[in-house]
Amino acid sequence: MNSLAEFIAAIDRMGELRRIAAPVRVDLELCEIADRVMKMADGGPALLFENPVLPDGSRSQYPVAINLFGSMRRMALSLGVHALDEHAARITELLNVQVPEGILGKLSLLPKLFEVAKFPPRVSSGLAPCQEIVQRGDEIDLRTLPIITCWPKDGGPYITLPMVISKDPKRGIRNVGMYRVQYLGPRSLAMHWQRHKVGAAHWREMSERGEVMPVCIALGGDPASIYSASAPLPPNIDEFLFAGFLRREPVRLAKAVTCDLEVPAEADFVIEGYIDPREPLVTEGPFGDHTGFYSEADLYPQVHVTALTMRREPIYPTTIVGKPPMEDYYLGHATERIFLPLLKLTIPEIVDYHMPAEGIFHNLVFVSIDKQYPGQAYKVMNALWGQGLMSLAKVLVIVDKDVNVQNPQEAWWVALNNIDPQRDARFTMGPIDVLDHSSRAFTYGSKMGLDATRKFPEEGFTRNWPELIEMDQKTRERVNGMWKGLGL
Ligand SMILES: Cc1cc2nc3c(=O)[nH]c(=O)nc-3n(C[C@H](O)[C@H](O)[C@H](O)COP(=O)(O)O)c2cc1C
């Protein structure tokens, strides 16, 4: 899939799109409708608002799409698979490459290597769809975009599903991050990249150099690129390369018209601009956040807009966050599935992990492990707390390999049975998610690990461990035979 329009057409063919012709205000109304839909079983349908009404009462020229990624089926569709684990399997295969013996064996590796070589993004010449219309300077008025105001106490309208593009000034590596952007004025925005994120690191670097930082905010385009902006890749990996891997086809890029960055050629809109580190920060927020609570206003850099480019018939993509479950649960779930093999690479005893919706990613992670020696649950906790954005996880619950952590009820049932709270809970300190309102200090606080695995004698457990209740096979088969006749 190359574009947002193609993705929406595919969702429509699947029967999961609802078009809304009624005029709906982008100020709060659209959020209330989307919230009710996202709370429906399995995430509700994707919505295409054909007649959004702008804050000044006029009809928007552009339709608004929301909840496009908000079901397991649509999330898989966006990444070109039937089940997200298919990408995990592709990554596992790449990581398992062992150079075979003999020239013929070695030659058999070539197709795999060629496949990997296909993925890097390509800058193409010629007119990029995202630049069919180009506005510069005074021509730009961001009020023409259907930027939504989500919740009553939000600081203003927010762009909520962006790909924010920046470059590491030292190494030239691109980053694409999904960071909400607040509308401040017709050519002015506030950039909410949190301190643990790669875009913020680029900005700190540029500030130290005292250099003006170019930044582009792309909206729409191919769905794998949109998802990749939300993926917690290490800073040295370009998200568009990752998107190319997921799409099995490179992302086509175009040179931005007013700054030295490349943008996805198939995007629906691109806002180009810069941040001047010599300028004071601006107030961003409050914002009704994915914790289900309002995040307080804070200081963030201001983006000055130098160009607004777009397709001739663009669609404006957005999302809302708030009390879970929301659309972002499915984006996060894709990350959970796709990154499992990468976690296993450094922590091989991990069998599976799961971040349930109510844990909003960083608050709760269930992890099942193949425990072979005493203390291994603590080893896994320490390793996870030392790993990228997993370092922000507040509560880790470690269980044995036979527990299905994809089912939180099962995971809690076993974990709560297995723990002696005083013996099995451990506290440590570390960085805490920017959005956490409970920690003793901003982004710094405690974490809890629960070792809910079966204990070894060396771990001080010398009593008998009980057996799990299960029916014997013979009885099961007899009941299977009579089941239909029971009329149950
Ligand atoms: C809908 C949505 C909104 C998000 N908003 C923000 C945000 O405003 N600020 C932020 O730092 N991260 C936000 N995130 C999380 C980042 O996108 C995520 O941590 C990503 O890995 C960041 O990319 P990076 O690792 O390249 O910095 C959001 C994620 C989603 C799915």
PDB file of N, CA, C and O in Angstrom, residues 80-123:
ATOM      1  N   GLY A  80       0.571  -5.043   5.941  1.00  0.00           N
ATOM      2  CA  GLY A  80       0.614  -6.023   4.846  1.00  0.00           C
ATOM      3  C   GLY A  80       0.674  -7.482   5.282  1.00  0.00           C
ATOM      4  O   GLY A  80       1.229  -8.317   4.570  1.00  0.00           O
ATOM      5  N   VAL A  81       0.124  -7.796   6.457  1.00  0.00           N
ATOM      6  CA  VAL A  81       0.139  -9.195   6.936  1.00  0.00           C
ATOM      7  C   VAL A  81      -1.247  -9.582   7.453  1.00  0.00           C
ATOM      8  O   VAL A  81      -2.103  -8.716   7.667  1.00  0.00           O
ATOM      9  N   HIS A  82      -1.429 -10.896   7.679  1.00  0.00           N
ATOM     10  CA  HIS A  82      -2.682 -11.344   8.289  1.00  0.00           C
ATOM     11  C   HIS A  82      -2.580 -11.271   9.809  1.00  0.00           C
ATOM     12  O   HIS A  82      -3.558 -11.019  10.502  1.00  0.00           O
ATOM     13  N   ALA A  83      -1.389 -11.549  10.320  1.00  0.00           N
ATOM     14  CA  ALA A  83      -1.161 -11.494  11.772  1.00  0.00           C
ATOM     15  C   ALA A  83       0.187 -10.829  12.002  1.00  0.00           C
ATOM     16  O   ALA A  83       1.139 -11.046  11.244  1.00  0.00           O
ATOM     17  N   LEU A  84       0.251 -10.007  13.053  1.00  0.00           N
ATOM     18  CA  LEU A  84       1.471  -9.221  13.290  1.00  0.00           C
ATOM     19  C   LEU A  84       2.683 -10.112  13.542  1.00  0.00           C
ATOM     20  O   LEU A  84       3.828  -9.720  13.269  1.00  0.00           O
ATOM     21  N   ASP A  85       2.430 -11.330  14.063  1.00  0.00           N
ATOM     22  CA  ASP A  85       3.555 -12.237  14.339  1.00  0.00           C
ATOM     23  C   ASP A  85       4.305 -12.625  13.064  1.00  0.00           C
ATOM     24  O   ASP A  85       5.435 -13.095  13.129  1.00  0.00           O
ATOM     25  N   GLU A  86       3.678 -12.415  11.888  1.00  0.00           N
ATOM     26  CA  GLU A  86       4.389 -12.738  10.636  1.00  0.00           C
ATOM     27  C   GLU A  86       5.629 -11.861  10.495  1.00  0.00           C
ATOM     28  O   GLU A  86       6.667 -12.315  10.011  1.00  0.00           O
ATOM     29  N   HIS A  87       5.537 -10.596  10.901  1.00  0.00           N
ATOM     30  CA  HIS A  87       6.728  -9.743  10.824  1.00  0.00           C
ATOM     31  C   HIS A  87       7.775 -10.178  11.849  1.00  0.00           C
ATOM     32  O   HIS A  87       8.970 -10.126  11.583  1.00  0.00           O
ATOM     33  N   ALA A  88       7.284 -10.605  13.032  1.00  0.00           N
ATOM     34  CA  ALA A  88       8.226 -11.098  14.051  1.00  0.00           C
ATOM     35  C   ALA A  88       8.982 -12.296  13.490  1.00  0.00           C
ATOM     36  O   ALA A  88      10.203 -12.418  13.666  1.00  0.00           O
ATOM     37  N   ALA A  89       8.272 -13.166  12.756  1.00  0.00           N
ATOM     38  CA  ALA A  89       8.919 -14.350  12.174  1.00  0.00           C
ATOM     39  C   ALA A  89       9.959 -13.931  11.136  1.00  0.00           C
ATOM     40  O   ALA A  89      11.046 -14.529  11.042  1.00  0.00           O
ATOM     41  N   ARG A  90       9.658 -12.895  10.346  1.00  0.00           N
ATOM     42  CA  ARG A  90      10.630 -12.417   9.337  1.00  0.00           C
ATOM     43  C   ARG A  90      11.888 -11.896  10.028  1.00  0.00           C
ATOM     44  O   ARG A  90      13.007 -12.131   9.575  1.00  0.00           O
ATOM     45  N   ILE A  91      11.676 -11.185  11.147  1.00  0.00           N
ATOM     46  CA  ILE A  91      12.842 -10.636  11.863  1.00  0.00           C
ATOM     47  C   ILE A  91      13.656 -11.776  12.467  1.00  0.00           C
ATOM     48  O   ILE A  91      14.888 -11.808  12.375  1.00  0.00           O
ATOM     49  N   THR A  92      12.961 -12.760  13.051  1.00  0.00           N
ATOM     50  CA  THR A  92      13.658 -13.915  13.633  1.00  0.00           C
ATOM     51  C   THR A  92      14.507 -14.583  12.562  1.00  0.00           C
ATOM     52  O   THR A  92      15.671 -14.924  12.798  1.00  0.00           O
ATOM     53  N   GLU A  93      13.943 -14.718  11.365  1.00  0.00           N
ATOM     54  CA  GLU A  93      14.671 -15.380  10.274  1.00  0.00           C
ATOM     55  C   GLU A  93      15.934 -14.592   9.911  1.00  0.00           C
ATOM     56  O   GLU A  93      17.011 -15.160   9.736  1.00  0.00           O
ATOM     57  N   LEU A  94      15.784 -13.265   9.872  1.00  0.00           N
ATOM     58  CA  LEU A  94      16.958 -12.437   9.545  1.00  0.00           C
ATOM     59  C   LEU A  94      18.037 -12.558  10.611  1.00  0.00           C
ATOM     60  O   LEU A  94      19.230 -12.576  10.318  1.00  0.00           O
ATOM     61  N   LEU A  95      17.582 -12.645  11.881  1.00  0.00           N
ATOM     62  CA  LEU A  95      18.549 -12.686  12.985  1.00  0.00           C
ATOM     63  C   LEU A  95      19.232 -14.036  13.077  1.00  0.00           C
ATOM     64  O   LEU A  95      20.309 -14.165  13.656  1.00  0.00           O
ATOM     65  N   ASN A  96      18.586 -15.060  12.501  1.00  0.00           N
ATOM     66  CA  ASN A  96      19.120 -16.429  12.618  1.00  0.00           C
ATOM     67  C   ASN A  96      20.068 -16.806  11.505  1.00  0.00           C
ATOM     68  O   ASN A  96      20.384 -17.982  11.336  1.00  0.00           O
ATOM     69  N   VAL A  97      20.480 -15.830  10.720  1.00  0.00           N
ATOM     70  CA  VAL A  97      21.304 -16.184   9.557  1.00  0.00           C
ATOM     71  C   VAL A  97      22.615 -16.819  10.008  1.00  0.00           C
ATOM     72  O   VAL A  97      23.383 -16.236  10.764  1.00  0.00           O
ATOM     73  N   GLN A  98      22.812 -18.071   9.594  1.00  0.00           N
ATOM     74  CA  GLN A  98      24.100 -18.725   9.830  1.00  0.00           C
ATOM     75  C   GLN A  98      24.684 -18.989   8.468  1.00  0.00           C
ATOM     76  O   GLN A  98      23.994 -19.505   7.583  1.00  0.00           O
ATOM     77  N   VAL A  99      25.939 -18.628   8.294  1.00  0.00           N
ATOM     78  CA  VAL A  99      26.525 -18.778   6.959  1.00  0.00           C
ATOM     79  C   VAL A  99      26.706 -20.274   6.670  1.00  0.00           C
ATOM     80  O   VAL A  99      27.426 -20.967   7.383  1.00  0.00           O
ATOM     81  N   PRO A 100      26.011 -20.786   5.650  1.00  0.00           N
ATOM     82  CA  PRO A 100      26.103 -22.220   5.366  1.00  0.00           C
ATOM     83  C   PRO A 100      27.473 -22.596   4.773  1.00  0.00           C
ATOM     84  O   PRO A 100      28.197 -21.727   4.279  1.00  0.00           O
ATOM     85  N   GLU A 101      27.761 -23.901   4.841  1.00  0.00           N
ATOM     86  CA  GLU A 101      29.010 -24.435   4.264  1.00  0.00           C
ATOM     87  C   GLU A 101      28.924 -24.435   2.740  1.00  0.00           C
ATOM     88  O   GLU A 101      27.839 -24.501   2.175  1.00  0.00           O
ATOM     89  N   GLY A 102      30.053 -24.358   2.082  1.00  0.00           N
ATOM     90  CA  GLY A 102      30.110 -24.587   0.635  1.00  0.00           C
ATOM     91  C   GLY A 102      29.603 -23.411  -0.169  1.00  0.00           C
ATOM     92  O   GLY A 102      28.787 -22.616   0.304  1.00  0.00           O
ATOM     93  N   ILE A 103      30.088 -23.332  -1.404  1.00  0.00           N
ATOM     94  CA  ILE A 103      29.763 -22.185  -2.238  1.00  0.00           C
ATOM     95  C   ILE A 103      28.272 -22.129  -2.569  1.00  0.00           C
ATOM     96  O   ILE A 103      27.639 -21.077  -2.524  1.00  0.00           O
ATOM     97  N   LEU A 104      27.679 -23.324  -2.820  1.00  0.00           N
ATOM     98  CA  LEU A 104      26.251 -23.337  -3.162  1.00  0.00           C
ATOM     99  C   LEU A 104      25.409 -22.898  -1.967  1.00  0.00           C
ATOM    100  O   LEU A 104      24.452 -22.138  -2.112  1.00  0.00           O
ATOM    101  N   GLY A 105      25.812 -23.387  -0.794  1.00  0.00           N
ATOM    102  CA  GLY A 105      25.119 -23.000   0.440  1.00  0.00           C
ATOM    103  C   GLY A 105      25.196 -21.504   0.634  1.00  0.00           C
ATOM    104  O   GLY A 105      24.195 -20.840   0.955  1.00  0.00           O
ATOM    105  N   LYS A 106      26.389 -20.935   0.408  1.00  0.00           N
ATOM    106  CA  LYS A 106      26.566 -19.492   0.613  1.00  0.00           C
ATOM    107  C   LYS A 106      25.719 -18.716  -0.404  1.00  0.00           C
ATOM    108  O   LYS A 106      25.122 -17.684  -0.074  1.00  0.00           O
ATOM    109  N   LEU A 107      25.678 -19.245  -1.634  1.00  0.00           N
ATOM    110  CA  LEU A 107      24.872 -18.575  -2.666  1.00  0.00           C
ATOM    111  C   LEU A 107      23.395 -18.532  -2.280  1.00  0.00           C
ATOM    112  O   LEU A 107      22.676 -17.597  -2.621  1.00  0.00           O
ATOM    113  N   SER A 108      22.974 -19.569  -1.514  1.00  0.00           N
ATOM    114  CA  SER A 108      21.551 -19.615  -1.146  1.00  0.00           C
ATOM    115  C   SER A 108      21.179 -18.453  -0.226  1.00  0.00           C
ATOM    116  O   SER A 108      20.006 -18.154  -0.022  1.00  0.00           O
ATOM    117  N   LEU A 109      22.194 -17.795   0.359  1.00  0.00           N
ATOM    118  CA  LEU A 109      21.903 -16.640   1.220  1.00  0.00           C
ATOM    119  C   LEU A 109      21.565 -15.386   0.417  1.00  0.00           C
ATOM    120  O   LEU A 109      20.968 -14.451   0.930  1.00  0.00           O
ATOM    121  N   LEU A 110      22.007 -15.404  -0.864  1.00  0.00           N
ATOM    122  CA  LEU A 110      21.900 -14.176  -1.657  1.00  0.00           C
ATOM    123  C   LEU A 110      20.482 -13.592  -1.735  1.00  0.00           C
ATOM    124  O   LEU A 110      20.303 -12.389  -1.538  1.00  0.00           O
ATOM    125  N   PRO A 111      19.478 -14.446  -2.004  1.00  0.00           N
ATOM    126  CA  PRO A 111      18.130 -13.853  -2.104  1.00  0.00           C
ATOM    127  C   PRO A 111      17.755 -13.093  -0.835  1.00  0.00           C
ATOM    128  O   PRO A 111      17.160 -12.018  -0.893  1.00  0.00           O
ATOM    129  N   LYS A 112      18.126 -13.648   0.331  1.00  0.00           N
ATOM    130  CA  LYS A 112      17.794 -12.993   1.595  1.00  0.00           C
ATOM    131  C   LYS A 112      18.508 -11.640   1.692  1.00  0.00           C
ATOM    132  O   LYS A 112      17.934 -10.637   2.069  1.00  0.00           O
ATOM    133  N   LEU A 113      19.799 -11.639   1.297  1.00  0.00           N
ATOM    134  CA  LEU A 113      20.571 -10.397   1.370  1.00  0.00           C
ATOM    135  C   LEU A 113      20.017  -9.355   0.397  1.00  0.00           C
ATOM    136  O   LEU A 113      19.918  -8.181   0.717  1.00  0.00           O
ATOM    137  N   PHE A 114      19.637  -9.829  -0.796  1.00  0.00           N
ATOM    138  CA  PHE A 114      19.071  -8.895  -1.772  1.00  0.00           C
ATOM    139  C   PHE A 114      17.765  -8.300  -1.237  1.00  0.00           C
ATOM    140  O   PHE A 114      17.466  -7.141  -1.436  1.00  0.00           O
ATOM    141  N   GLU A 115      17.017  -9.150  -0.540  1.00  0.00           N
ATOM    142  CA  GLU A 115      15.737  -8.666  -0.020  1.00  0.00           C
ATOM    143  C   GLU A 115      15.992  -7.526   0.971  1.00  0.00           C
ATOM    144  O   GLU A 115      15.357  -6.481   0.923  1.00  0.00           O
ATOM    145  N   VAL A 116      16.990  -7.713   1.863  1.00  0.00           N
ATOM    146  CA  VAL A 116      17.307  -6.678   2.850  1.00  0.00           C
ATOM    147  C   VAL A 116      17.775  -5.413   2.140  1.00  0.00           C
ATOM    148  O   VAL A 116      17.420  -4.295   2.518  1.00  0.00           O
ATOM    149  N   ALA A 117      18.573  -5.591   1.086  1.00  0.00           N
ATOM    150  CA  ALA A 117      19.138  -4.438   0.376  1.00  0.00           C
ATOM    151  C   ALA A 117      18.060  -3.604  -0.320  1.00  0.00           C
ATOM    152  O   ALA A 117      18.288  -2.466  -0.682  1.00  0.00           O
ATOM    153  N   LYS A 118      16.875  -4.198  -0.490  1.00  0.00           N
ATOM    154  CA  LYS A 118      15.782  -3.496  -1.190  1.00  0.00           C
ATOM    155  C   LYS A 118      15.130  -2.421  -0.324  1.00  0.00           C
ATOM    156  O   LYS A 118      14.449  -1.547  -0.833  1.00  0.00           O
ATOM    157  N   PHE A 119      15.307  -2.510   1.016  1.00  0.00           N
ATOM    158  CA  PHE A 119      14.464  -1.722   1.895  1.00  0.00           C
ATOM    159  C   PHE A 119      14.801  -0.244   2.069  1.00  0.00           C
ATOM    160  O   PHE A 119      13.921   0.541   2.379  1.00  0.00           O
ATOM    161  N   PRO A 120      16.062   0.200   1.949  1.00  0.00           N
ATOM    162  CA  PRO A 120      16.338   1.609   2.272  1.00  0.00           C
ATOM    163  C   PRO A 120      15.483   2.573   1.464  1.00  0.00           C
ATOM    164  O   PRO A 120      15.180   2.319   0.288  1.00  0.00           O
ATOM    165  N   PRO A 121      15.059   3.672   2.114  1.00  0.00           N
ATOM    166  CA  PRO A 121      14.222   4.640   1.398  1.00  0.00           C
ATOM    167  C   PRO A 121      14.968   5.242   0.218  1.00  0.00           C
ATOM    168  O   PRO A 121      16.189   5.328   0.236  1.00  0.00           O
ATOM    169  N   ARG A 122      14.225   5.655  -0.817  1.00  0.00           N
ATOM    170  CA  ARG A 122      14.858   6.225  -2.018  1.00  0.00           C
ATOM    171  C   ARG A 122      14.324   7.612  -2.289  1.00  0.00           C
ATOM    172  O   ARG A 122      13.104   7.815  -2.278  1.00  0.00           O
ATOM    173  N   VAL A 123      15.234   8.519  -2.526  1.00  0.00           N
ATOM    174  CA  VAL A 123      14.803   9.872  -2.886  1.00  0.00           C
ATOM    175  C   VAL A 123      14.560   9.879  -4.380  1.00  0.00           C
ATOM    176  O   VAL A 123      15.449   9.538  -5.165  1.00  0.00           O
TER     177      VAL A 123
END
